[in-house]
Every structure is written in C-alpha cells, then in structure tokens.
Amino acid sequence: MADAASRARELFLDDSNTYGCAETTLVALQELFGLPNPDDSSAAMSLNGGIAYSGGPCGAITGAALAVGRLAGRRFPDHSQAKR
C-alpha cells in the first residue's frame, strides 16, 4: 500500500497537473490492484476538489471508493455479494 501512496503523490504533484485528488487516488489504486485500463481516470474527474470543487468530501476518498467498487466487481461474480 505504501507504493500506492507514493504513486499517488507522484501523480498529484506532477508538473503537468493532469490528475486531481480523486483521479490520482483512482489511478494509483487501479495500478496497485491490476485493474484494466489503470490510467483511465474519467470516472473520477467530477469528484476532484470534493465533488466538482464544491468542498464536499475529499476526492481522495471518493476516488478510492470507485477503485474499491471496481475491485469488488472483479472479485465477486455475484453483483449483490460485491456490493456488500
């Protein structure tokens, strides 16, 4: 998990400013868990800055939730079980 934190820091602090907080977390965790298309951050774009820069819950939390959902969907074939 330390590697994911290091990777997230690297992505977030990159001078190109490609990823926001939610995208950074999603990409780092997708890489860590070997999920398909790990560099696709599109699902998290609107969650940066606390949901569309509104100051809500930090995008790092919501980005992580997206990654966990993707991981659960792959590990549990039954949708109901994956949600739990």
PDB file of C-alpha atoms in Angstrom:
ATOM      1  CA  MET A   1       0.000   0.000   0.000  1.00  0.00           C
ATOM      2  CA  ALA A   2       2.959   2.336   0.562  1.00  0.00           C
ATOM      3  CA  ASP A   3       3.695   2.031  -3.149  1.00  0.00           C
ATOM      4  CA  ALA A   4       0.186   3.260  -3.953  1.00  0.00           C
ATOM      5  CA  ALA A   5       0.652   6.271  -1.676  1.00  0.00           C
ATOM      6  CA  SER A   6       3.989   7.063  -3.311  1.00  0.00           C
ATOM      7  CA  ARG A   7       2.460   6.675  -6.760  1.00  0.00           C
ATOM      8  CA  ALA A   8      -0.485   8.908  -5.838  1.00  0.00           C
ATOM      9  CA  ARG A   9       1.893  11.571  -4.543  1.00  0.00           C
ATOM     10  CA  GLU A  10       3.917  11.342  -7.765  1.00  0.00           C
ATOM     11  CA  LEU A  11       0.818  11.696  -9.963  1.00  0.00           C
ATOM     12  CA  PHE A  12      -0.706  14.526  -7.944  1.00  0.00           C
ATOM     13  CA  LEU A  13       2.482  16.581  -7.759  1.00  0.00           C
ATOM     14  CA  ASP A  14       3.434  16.111 -11.421  1.00  0.00           C
ATOM     15  CA  ASP A  15       4.107  19.470 -13.092  1.00  0.00           C
ATOM     16  CA  SER A  16       1.665  18.677 -15.915  1.00  0.00           C
ATOM     17  CA  ASN A  17      -1.162  18.818 -13.340  1.00  0.00           C
ATOM     18  CA  THR A  18      -3.011  16.047 -15.182  1.00  0.00           C
ATOM     19  CA  TYR A  19      -4.872  14.498 -12.248  1.00  0.00           C
ATOM     20  CA  GLY A  20      -6.855  15.927  -9.347  1.00  0.00           C
ATOM     21  CA  CYS A  21      -7.191  14.243  -5.969  1.00  0.00           C
ATOM     22  CA  ALA A  22      -9.943  11.787  -6.934  1.00  0.00           C
ATOM     23  CA  GLU A  23      -8.297  10.865 -10.233  1.00  0.00           C
ATOM     24  CA  THR A  24      -4.912  10.415  -8.560  1.00  0.00           C
ATOM     25  CA  THR A  25      -6.297   8.002  -5.998  1.00  0.00           C
ATOM     26  CA  LEU A  26      -8.304   6.054  -8.564  1.00  0.00           C
ATOM     27  CA  VAL A  27      -5.338   5.645 -10.941  1.00  0.00           C
ATOM     28  CA  ALA A  28      -2.889   4.665  -8.174  1.00  0.00           C
ATOM     29  CA  LEU A  29      -5.251   2.022  -6.770  1.00  0.00           C
ATOM     30  CA  GLN A  30      -6.213   0.692 -10.196  1.00  0.00           C
ATOM     31  CA  GLU A  31      -2.494   0.202 -10.861  1.00  0.00           C
ATOM     32  CA  LEU A  32      -1.940  -1.436  -7.462  1.00  0.00           C
ATOM     33  CA  PHE A  33      -4.802  -3.890  -7.895  1.00  0.00           C
ATOM     34  CA  GLY A  34      -4.031  -4.628 -11.559  1.00  0.00           C
ATOM     35  CA  LEU A  35      -7.404  -3.424 -12.794  1.00  0.00           C
ATOM     36  CA  PRO A  36      -7.942  -2.971 -16.546  1.00  0.00           C
ATOM     37  CA  ASN A  37      -7.119   0.430 -18.046  1.00  0.00           C
ATOM     38  CA  PRO A  38      -5.479   1.729 -14.867  1.00  0.00           C
ATOM     39  CA  ASP A  39      -4.728   5.125 -16.388  1.00  0.00           C
ATOM     40  CA  ASP A  40      -8.399   5.810 -17.161  1.00  0.00           C
ATOM     41  CA  SER A  41      -9.378   8.418 -14.607  1.00  0.00           C
ATOM     42  CA  SER A  42     -12.540   9.605 -16.351  1.00  0.00           C
ATOM     43  CA  ALA A  43     -14.928   8.186 -13.717  1.00  0.00           C
ATOM     44  CA  ALA A  44     -13.297  10.384 -11.077  1.00  0.00           C
ATOM     45  CA  MET A  45     -12.968  13.678 -12.965  1.00  0.00           C
ATOM     46  CA  SER A  46     -16.068  15.268 -11.472  1.00  0.00           C
ATOM     47  CA  LEU A  47     -15.122  14.153  -7.963  1.00  0.00           C
ATOM     48  CA  ASN A  48     -11.965  16.288  -7.712  1.00  0.00           C
ATOM     49  CA  GLY A  49     -11.962  19.019  -5.100  1.00  0.00           C
ATOM     50  CA  GLY A  50     -14.713  17.490  -3.021  1.00  0.00           C
ATOM     51  CA  ILE A  51     -17.198  16.782  -5.836  1.00  0.00           C
ATOM     52  CA  ALA A  52     -16.763  19.338  -8.611  1.00  0.00           C
ATOM     53  CA  TYR A  53     -14.605  21.602  -6.426  1.00  0.00           C
ATOM     54  CA  SER A  54     -17.546  22.244  -4.119  1.00  0.00           C
ATOM     55  CA  GLY A  55     -15.622  21.499  -0.934  1.00  0.00           C
ATOM     56  CA  GLY A  56     -17.518  18.271  -0.173  1.00  0.00           C
ATOM     57  CA  PRO A  57     -15.809  15.022   0.836  1.00  0.00           C
ATOM     58  CA  CYS A  58     -12.229  14.908  -0.401  1.00  0.00           C
ATOM     59  CA  GLY A  59     -11.821  13.413  -3.848  1.00  0.00           C
ATOM     60  CA  ALA A  60      -9.164  11.065  -2.469  1.00  0.00           C
ATOM     61  CA  ILE A  61     -11.933   9.314  -0.509  1.00  0.00           C
ATOM     62  CA  THR A  62     -14.393   9.156  -3.389  1.00  0.00           C
ATOM     63  CA  GLY A  63     -11.684   8.097  -5.861  1.00  0.00           C
ATOM     64  CA  ALA A  64     -10.714   5.269  -3.510  1.00  0.00           C
ATOM     65  CA  ALA A  65     -14.374   4.218  -3.286  1.00  0.00           C
ATOM     66  CA  LEU A  66     -14.518   3.951  -7.084  1.00  0.00           C
ATOM     67  CA  ALA A  67     -11.418   1.754  -7.122  1.00  0.00           C
ATOM     68  CA  VAL A  68     -12.804  -0.496  -4.386  1.00  0.00           C
ATOM     69  CA  GLY A  69     -16.057  -0.846  -6.323  1.00  0.00           C
ATOM     70  CA  ARG A  70     -14.183  -1.863  -9.469  1.00  0.00           C
ATOM     71  CA  LEU A  71     -12.110  -4.340  -7.479  1.00  0.00           C
ATOM     72  CA  ALA A  72     -15.165  -5.867  -5.777  1.00  0.00           C
ATOM     73  CA  GLY A  73     -16.899  -6.187  -9.135  1.00  0.00           C
ATOM     74  CA  ARG A  74     -13.992  -8.232 -10.453  1.00  0.00           C
ATOM     75  CA  ARG A  75     -13.508 -10.401  -7.355  1.00  0.00           C
ATOM     76  CA  PHE A  76     -17.143 -11.274  -6.688  1.00  0.00           C
ATOM     77  CA  PRO A  77     -19.147 -12.549  -9.661  1.00  0.00           C
ATOM     78  CA  ASP A  78     -22.464 -12.029  -7.864  1.00  0.00           C
ATOM     79  CA  HIS A  79     -23.398  -8.338  -8.003  1.00  0.00           C
ATOM     80  CA  SER A  80     -25.281  -8.417  -4.681  1.00  0.00           C
ATOM     81  CA  GLN A  81     -22.321 -10.007  -2.945  1.00  0.00           C
ATOM     82  CA  ALA A  82     -19.921  -7.479  -4.463  1.00  0.00           C
ATOM     83  CA  LYS A  83     -21.996  -4.591  -3.108  1.00  0.00           C
ATOM     84  CA  ARG A  84     -21.749  -5.937   0.416  1.00  0.00           C
TER      85      ARG A  84
END
